[in-house]
mmCIF file of C-alpha atoms and ligand atoms in Angstrom:
data_model
loop_
_atom_site.group_PDB
_atom_site.id
_atom_site.type_symbol
_atom_site.label_atom_id
_atom_site.label_comp_id
_atom_site.label_asym_id
_atom_site.label_seq_id
_atom_site.Cartn_x
_atom_site.Cartn_y
_atom_site.Cartn_z
ATOM 1 C CA MET C 41 120.195 102.311 153.103
ATOM 2 C CA SER C 42 120.694 100.269 150.603
ATOM 3 C CA THR C 43 118.710 96.621 150.344
ATOM 4 C CA ALA C 44 120.006 94.145 147.591
ATOM 5 C CA SER C 45 116.604 93.625 146.230
ATOM 6 C CA GLU C 46 117.027 98.087 144.832
ATOM 7 C CA PRO C 47 118.218 97.655 141.214
ATOM 8 C CA PRO C 48 120.997 99.784 141.402
ATOM 9 C CA ALA C 49 121.108 103.877 141.145
ATOM 10 C CA ARG C 50 121.348 104.790 137.785
ATOM 11 C CA LYS C 51 121.901 108.701 135.920
ATOM 12 C CA GLU C 52 119.997 110.131 134.442
ATOM 13 C CA GLY C 53 118.548 109.013 130.932
ATOM 14 C CA GLU C 54 121.132 106.438 131.247
ATOM 15 C CA GLU C 55 119.087 103.237 131.018
ATOM 16 C CA ALA C 56 116.785 105.102 128.166
ATOM 17 C CA VAL C 57 119.936 105.132 126.210
ATOM 18 C CA ARG C 58 121.822 101.915 126.792
ATOM 19 C CA ASP C 59 117.779 100.492 125.549
ATOM 20 C CA ARG C 60 118.141 102.581 122.546
ATOM 21 C CA ILE C 61 118.480 100.124 119.826
ATOM 22 C CA ARG C 62 121.543 101.381 117.144
ATOM 23 C CA LEU C 63 120.443 101.299 113.318
ATOM 24 C CA GLY C 64 122.600 101.005 110.255
ATOM 25 C CA VAL C 65 120.214 102.178 107.633
ATOM 26 C CA LEU C 66 120.882 101.686 104.712
ATOM 27 C CA ILE C 67 119.739 103.428 101.174
ATOM 28 C CA SER C 68 120.613 104.113 96.883
ATOM 29 C CA GLY C 69 117.604 107.103 96.716
ATOM 30 C CA THR C 70 115.072 108.627 98.124
ATOM 31 C CA GLY C 71 115.976 107.734 100.941
ATOM 32 C CA ARG C 72 111.987 108.113 102.096
ATOM 33 C CA THR C 73 112.007 105.267 104.366
ATOM 34 C CA LEU C 74 114.961 106.659 105.937
ATOM 35 C CA GLN C 75 113.466 110.224 106.623
ATOM 36 C CA ASN C 76 109.797 108.403 108.181
ATOM 37 C CA LEU C 77 112.625 107.239 110.596
ATOM 38 C CA ILE C 78 114.093 109.904 111.770
ATOM 39 C CA ASP C 79 111.181 111.532 111.521
ATOM 40 C CA ARG C 80 109.978 109.086 114.065
ATOM 41 C CA ILE C 81 112.890 108.382 116.893
ATOM 42 C CA ARG C 82 112.905 112.508 116.535
ATOM 43 C CA ASP C 83 109.288 112.542 117.781
ATOM 44 C CA GLY C 84 110.061 109.865 120.666
ATOM 45 C CA ARG C 85 107.835 107.413 118.393
ATOM 46 C CA LEU C 86 110.137 104.759 117.451
ATOM 47 C CA GLU C 87 112.818 104.522 120.685
ATOM 48 C CA ALA C 88 116.015 103.853 118.051
ATOM 49 C CA GLU C 89 119.270 105.059 117.068
ATOM 50 C CA ILE C 90 120.878 105.815 113.889
ATOM 51 C CA SER C 91 124.698 104.989 113.506
ATOM 52 C CA VAL C 92 125.218 105.603 109.877
ATOM 53 C CA VAL C 93 124.091 105.200 107.287
ATOM 54 C CA ILE C 94 125.207 104.127 103.705
ATOM 55 C CA SER C 95 124.494 104.720 100.215
ATOM 56 C CA SER C 96 125.261 102.574 97.263
ATOM 57 C CA ARG C 97 124.718 105.584 95.571
ATOM 58 C CA ASP C 98 126.952 109.788 96.060
ATOM 59 C CA GLY C 99 124.455 112.141 95.544
ATOM 60 C CA VAL C 100 121.462 110.632 95.760
ATOM 61 C CA PRO C 101 118.988 112.881 98.394
ATOM 62 C CA GLY C 102 118.363 110.108 101.021
ATOM 63 C CA ILE C 103 122.115 111.704 101.492
ATOM 64 C CA GLU C 104 121.209 114.541 101.619
ATOM 65 C CA ARG C 105 117.722 113.966 104.343
ATOM 66 C CA ALA C 106 121.079 111.977 106.061
ATOM 67 C CA ARG C 107 122.978 114.758 106.426
ATOM 68 C CA GLU C 108 120.625 117.527 106.828
ATOM 69 C CA ALA C 109 119.786 115.701 110.908
ATOM 70 C CA GLY C 110 123.045 115.294 111.240
ATOM 71 C CA LEU C 111 123.067 111.784 110.449
ATOM 72 C CA PRO C 112 127.520 109.431 110.031
ATOM 73 C CA THR C 113 127.047 108.700 106.246
ATOM 74 C CA SER C 114 128.966 106.589 103.996
ATOM 75 C CA VAL C 115 129.131 105.796 100.146
ATOM 76 C CA LEU C 116 129.479 102.340 99.419
ATOM 77 C CA ARG C 117 129.768 101.962 95.291
ATOM 78 C CA ARG C 118 128.820 97.917 94.590
ATOM 79 C CA ARG C 119 131.267 99.029 91.574
ATOM 80 C CA GLU C 120 134.292 98.626 93.744
ATOM 81 C CA TYR C 121 134.267 95.928 94.941
ATOM 82 C CA ARG C 122 135.028 92.872 93.556
ATOM 83 C CA ASP C 123 131.384 90.458 94.254
ATOM 84 C CA ASP C 124 129.050 90.841 96.265
ATOM 85 C CA GLU C 125 130.610 89.065 99.695
ATOM 86 C CA GLU C 126 133.467 91.569 99.382
ATOM 87 C CA TYR C 127 130.511 94.208 99.136
ATOM 88 C CA GLY C 128 128.911 92.727 102.072
ATOM 89 C CA GLU C 129 132.465 92.806 104.430
ATOM 90 C CA ALA C 130 132.479 96.503 103.758
ATOM 91 C CA ILE C 131 128.539 97.450 104.076
ATOM 92 C CA ALA C 132 129.526 95.188 107.795
ATOM 93 C CA ARG C 133 132.447 96.447 108.618
ATOM 94 C CA GLU C 134 131.379 100.497 108.418
ATOM 95 C CA LEU C 135 128.488 98.841 110.357
ATOM 96 C CA ASP C 136 130.470 97.500 113.227
ATOM 97 C CA VAL C 137 133.148 100.900 113.384
ATOM 98 C CA ARG C 138 129.964 102.673 113.886
ATOM 99 C CA GLY C 139 128.869 100.431 116.774
ATOM 100 C CA ALA C 140 125.547 99.519 114.343
ATOM 101 C CA ARG C 141 123.313 95.824 115.972
ATOM 102 C CA LEU C 142 120.368 96.351 113.586
ATOM 103 C CA ALA C 143 121.529 96.842 109.884
ATOM 104 C CA VAL C 144 117.435 98.170 108.010
ATOM 105 C CA MET C 145 117.643 98.445 103.985
ATOM 106 C CA ALA C 146 115.610 100.917 103.162
ATOM 107 C CA GLY C 147 115.600 101.218 99.469
ATOM 108 C CA PHE C 148 118.568 99.303 99.090
ATOM 109 C CA LEU C 149 118.944 98.448 95.277
ATOM 110 C CA HIS C 150 121.437 96.375 95.845
ATOM 111 C CA LEU C 151 122.334 92.266 97.630
ATOM 112 C CA PHE C 152 123.795 92.336 101.024
ATOM 113 C CA ARG C 153 125.699 89.574 101.048
ATOM 114 C CA PHE C 154 126.700 90.362 103.863
ATOM 115 C CA PRO C 155 129.679 87.447 106.921
ATOM 116 C CA GLU C 156 127.913 84.976 109.257
ATOM 117 C CA ARG C 157 128.637 87.484 111.846
ATOM 118 C CA TRP C 158 125.533 89.801 110.844
ATOM 119 C CA LYS C 159 122.738 86.626 110.328
ATOM 120 C CA GLY C 160 119.199 88.106 111.853
ATOM 121 C CA ARG C 161 120.457 90.976 112.026
ATOM 122 C CA VAL C 162 119.903 92.485 109.259
ATOM 123 C CA LEU C 163 115.716 93.798 108.092
ATOM 124 C CA ASN C 164 114.446 94.294 104.427
ATOM 125 C CA ILE C 165 111.618 96.017 103.855
ATOM 126 C CA HIS C 166 108.937 95.009 100.492
ATOM 127 C CA PRO C 167 106.255 97.263 98.901
ATOM 128 C CA ALA C 168 103.588 94.086 98.388
ATOM 129 C CA LEU C 169 102.808 90.330 100.462
ATOM 130 C CA LEU C 170 106.404 88.094 100.206
ATOM 131 C CA PRO C 171 106.632 85.441 98.551
ATOM 132 C CA LYS C 172 104.703 87.236 95.460
ATOM 133 C CA TYR C 173 105.995 89.567 93.158
ATOM 134 C CA GLY C 174 109.562 90.088 95.164
ATOM 135 C CA GLY C 175 113.023 88.987 94.093
ATOM 136 C CA LYS C 176 115.029 90.864 92.096
ATOM 137 C CA GLY C 177 113.997 93.079 89.415
ATOM 138 C CA PHE C 178 110.693 93.389 91.903
ATOM 139 C CA TYR C 179 111.466 96.738 92.650
ATOM 140 C CA GLY C 180 109.531 99.791 92.542
ATOM 141 C CA ARG C 181 106.997 101.011 90.516
ATOM 142 C CA ARG C 182 106.687 97.291 88.707
ATOM 143 C CA VAL C 183 106.006 95.409 91.799
ATOM 144 C CA HIS C 184 102.774 97.783 91.486
ATOM 145 C CA GLU C 185 102.153 97.955 88.366
ATOM 146 C CA ALA C 186 102.642 93.470 88.370
ATOM 147 C CA VAL C 187 99.969 93.219 91.689
ATOM 148 C CA LEU C 188 97.776 95.051 89.347
ATOM 149 C CA ALA C 189 98.091 93.667 85.988
ATOM 150 C CA ALA C 190 97.167 90.748 88.816
ATOM 151 C CA GLY C 191 94.237 91.459 88.658
ATOM 152 C CA GLU C 192 95.353 91.417 92.894
ATOM 153 C CA ARG C 193 92.247 92.671 95.083
ATOM 154 C CA GLU C 194 95.501 93.939 97.495
ATOM 155 C CA SER C 195 98.285 94.378 98.222
ATOM 156 C CA GLY C 196 100.046 95.703 100.445
ATOM 157 C CA CYS C 197 104.361 95.332 102.182
ATOM 158 C CA THR C 198 106.508 93.471 103.873
ATOM 159 C CA VAL C 199 109.003 92.833 105.955
ATOM 160 C CA HIS C 200 111.582 90.730 106.669
ATOM 161 C CA TRP C 201 114.672 89.238 108.199
ATOM 162 C CA ALA C 202 117.026 89.128 105.442
ATOM 163 C CA ASP C 203 118.297 86.481 103.831
ATOM 164 C CA LEU C 204 121.192 86.517 101.462
ATOM 165 C CA GLU C 205 118.621 86.334 98.817
ATOM 166 C CA TYR C 206 116.497 88.771 96.988
ATOM 167 C CA ASP C 207 113.492 89.369 99.693
ATOM 168 C CA HIS C 208 114.275 86.300 100.636
ATOM 169 C CA GLY C 209 114.406 85.601 104.696
ATOM 170 C CA PRO C 210 111.475 84.672 107.491
ATOM 171 C CA VAL C 211 109.135 87.200 107.598
ATOM 172 C CA LEU C 212 107.949 89.532 110.274
ATOM 173 C CA LEU C 213 105.545 91.359 109.400
ATOM 174 C CA GLN C 214 102.794 92.173 106.602
ATOM 175 C CA LYS C 215 99.720 95.214 106.827
ATOM 176 C CA LYS C 216 97.987 94.654 104.074
ATOM 177 C CA VAL C 217 96.134 97.373 101.812
ATOM 178 C CA PRO C 218 93.141 97.593 99.530
ATOM 179 C CA VAL C 219 92.993 97.595 95.188
ATOM 180 C CA LEU C 220 90.678 100.018 94.408
ATOM 181 C CA PRO C 221 88.997 100.240 91.402
ATOM 182 C CA GLY C 222 91.350 102.758 89.061
ATOM 183 C CA ASP C 223 94.362 102.072 90.412
ATOM 184 C CA THR C 224 96.922 103.221 89.042
ATOM 185 C CA PRO C 225 100.405 102.228 90.512
ATOM 186 C CA GLU C 226 100.646 105.268 91.299
ATOM 187 C CA SER C 227 97.797 105.539 93.810
ATOM 188 C CA LEU C 228 98.871 101.768 94.804
ATOM 189 C CA ALA C 229 102.692 102.855 96.131
ATOM 190 C CA GLU C 230 101.847 105.510 98.048
ATOM 191 C CA ARG C 231 99.107 103.349 100.144
ATOM 192 C CA VAL C 232 101.527 100.566 100.323
ATOM 193 C CA PHE C 233 104.078 103.296 101.644
ATOM 194 C CA ALA C 234 101.793 104.405 104.009
ATOM 195 C CA ALA C 235 101.982 101.316 105.067
ATOM 196 C CA GLU C 236 105.203 100.740 105.060
ATOM 197 C CA CYS C 237 105.597 104.089 107.478
ATOM 198 C CA GLU C 238 103.532 101.871 109.764
ATOM 199 C CA ALA C 239 105.422 98.459 110.015
ATOM 200 C CA TYR C 240 108.960 99.796 109.992
ATOM 201 C CA PRO C 241 108.673 100.956 113.502
ATOM 202 C CA GLU C 242 106.847 98.627 114.065
ATOM 203 C CA ALA C 243 108.691 95.723 113.311
ATOM 204 C CA ILE C 244 112.075 97.408 115.044
ATOM 205 C CA GLU C 245 110.243 98.756 118.137
ATOM 206 C CA ARG C 246 109.906 94.755 119.091
ATOM 207 C CA ILE C 247 112.597 92.896 117.952
ATOM 208 C CA GLY C 248 113.972 96.649 120.356
ATOM 209 C CA ARG C 249 112.079 94.957 123.268
ATOM 210 C CA GLY C 250 113.544 91.516 122.325
ATOM 211 C CA ALA C 251 109.525 90.470 121.156
ATOM 212 C CA ALA C 252 111.373 88.984 117.559
ATOM 213 C CA ARG C 253 113.985 87.791 116.266
ATOM 214 C CA TRP C 254 115.117 85.696 113.730
ATOM 215 C CA ASP C 255 115.577 82.351 116.357
HETATM 216 C C1 LIG E 342 109.860 101.396 98.887
HETATM 217 O O1 LIG E 342 108.428 101.188 98.555
HETATM 218 C C2 LIG E 342 110.784 99.783 100.407
HETATM 219 O O2 LIG E 342 109.143 98.748 99.903
HETATM 220 C C3 LIG E 342 111.858 99.238 99.298
HETATM 221 O O3 LIG E 342 111.789 100.816 99.015
HETATM 222 C C4 LIG E 342 111.210 102.180 98.564
HETATM 223 C C5 LIG E 342 111.273 102.250 99.676
HETATM 224 O O4 LIG E 342 112.576 103.964 98.842
HETATM 225 N N1 LIG E 342 112.504 98.600 99.432
HETATM 226 P P1 LIG E 342 112.630 104.775 99.913
HETATM 227 O O5 LIG E 342 112.778 104.778 101.208
HETATM 228 O O6 LIG E 342 111.768 105.745 98.075
HETATM 229 O O7 LIG E 342 114.360 105.479 99.048
#
């Protein structure tokens, strides 16, 4: 006999599927960050699913990685829209239609000027300890060159909620790495990227279990 305190009967696997956070991943290039998320979801280290991969460019390796993983993809080119606002609305609509709940920028090289309904649901990862070495023009190798030129002793990565400026918005978590004597932009980039591969899934996992949000 069932009592009021018993949880309702559930079909096997139903809870896990319902609770899994649905991601829309925004890319522009190689998609290494996307690949890391795919791998971690696949081997069970990240409780999430990817509803769509949106790329600002066609023919980039990131799109291939998404297709190989059997994920829905969509190419939305900035130049086909009048301004950032129209572009942001198109991205948001695609995310909505595909059922994504959290947008994850993963090497996305344009401003995502998202509409109000997406505020607090867009994440970015940056390969430096923001607010240093961020903003328009600070991407890829340039970030690490600037860190080395400034003689910094440490660098790292930042996961933050995106607002409507490049590399700006409340910080969710940072991971630090040392800058070592003899570092080149490449060797530093590699060390920072390894930290990113831990930081992004960790941030997504926190959001998924309701432990982090932008109030
Ligand atoms: C990472 O360094 C990330 O911080 C930045 O883009 C780089 C990843 O690009 N936002 P990708 O995943 O290799 O395309």
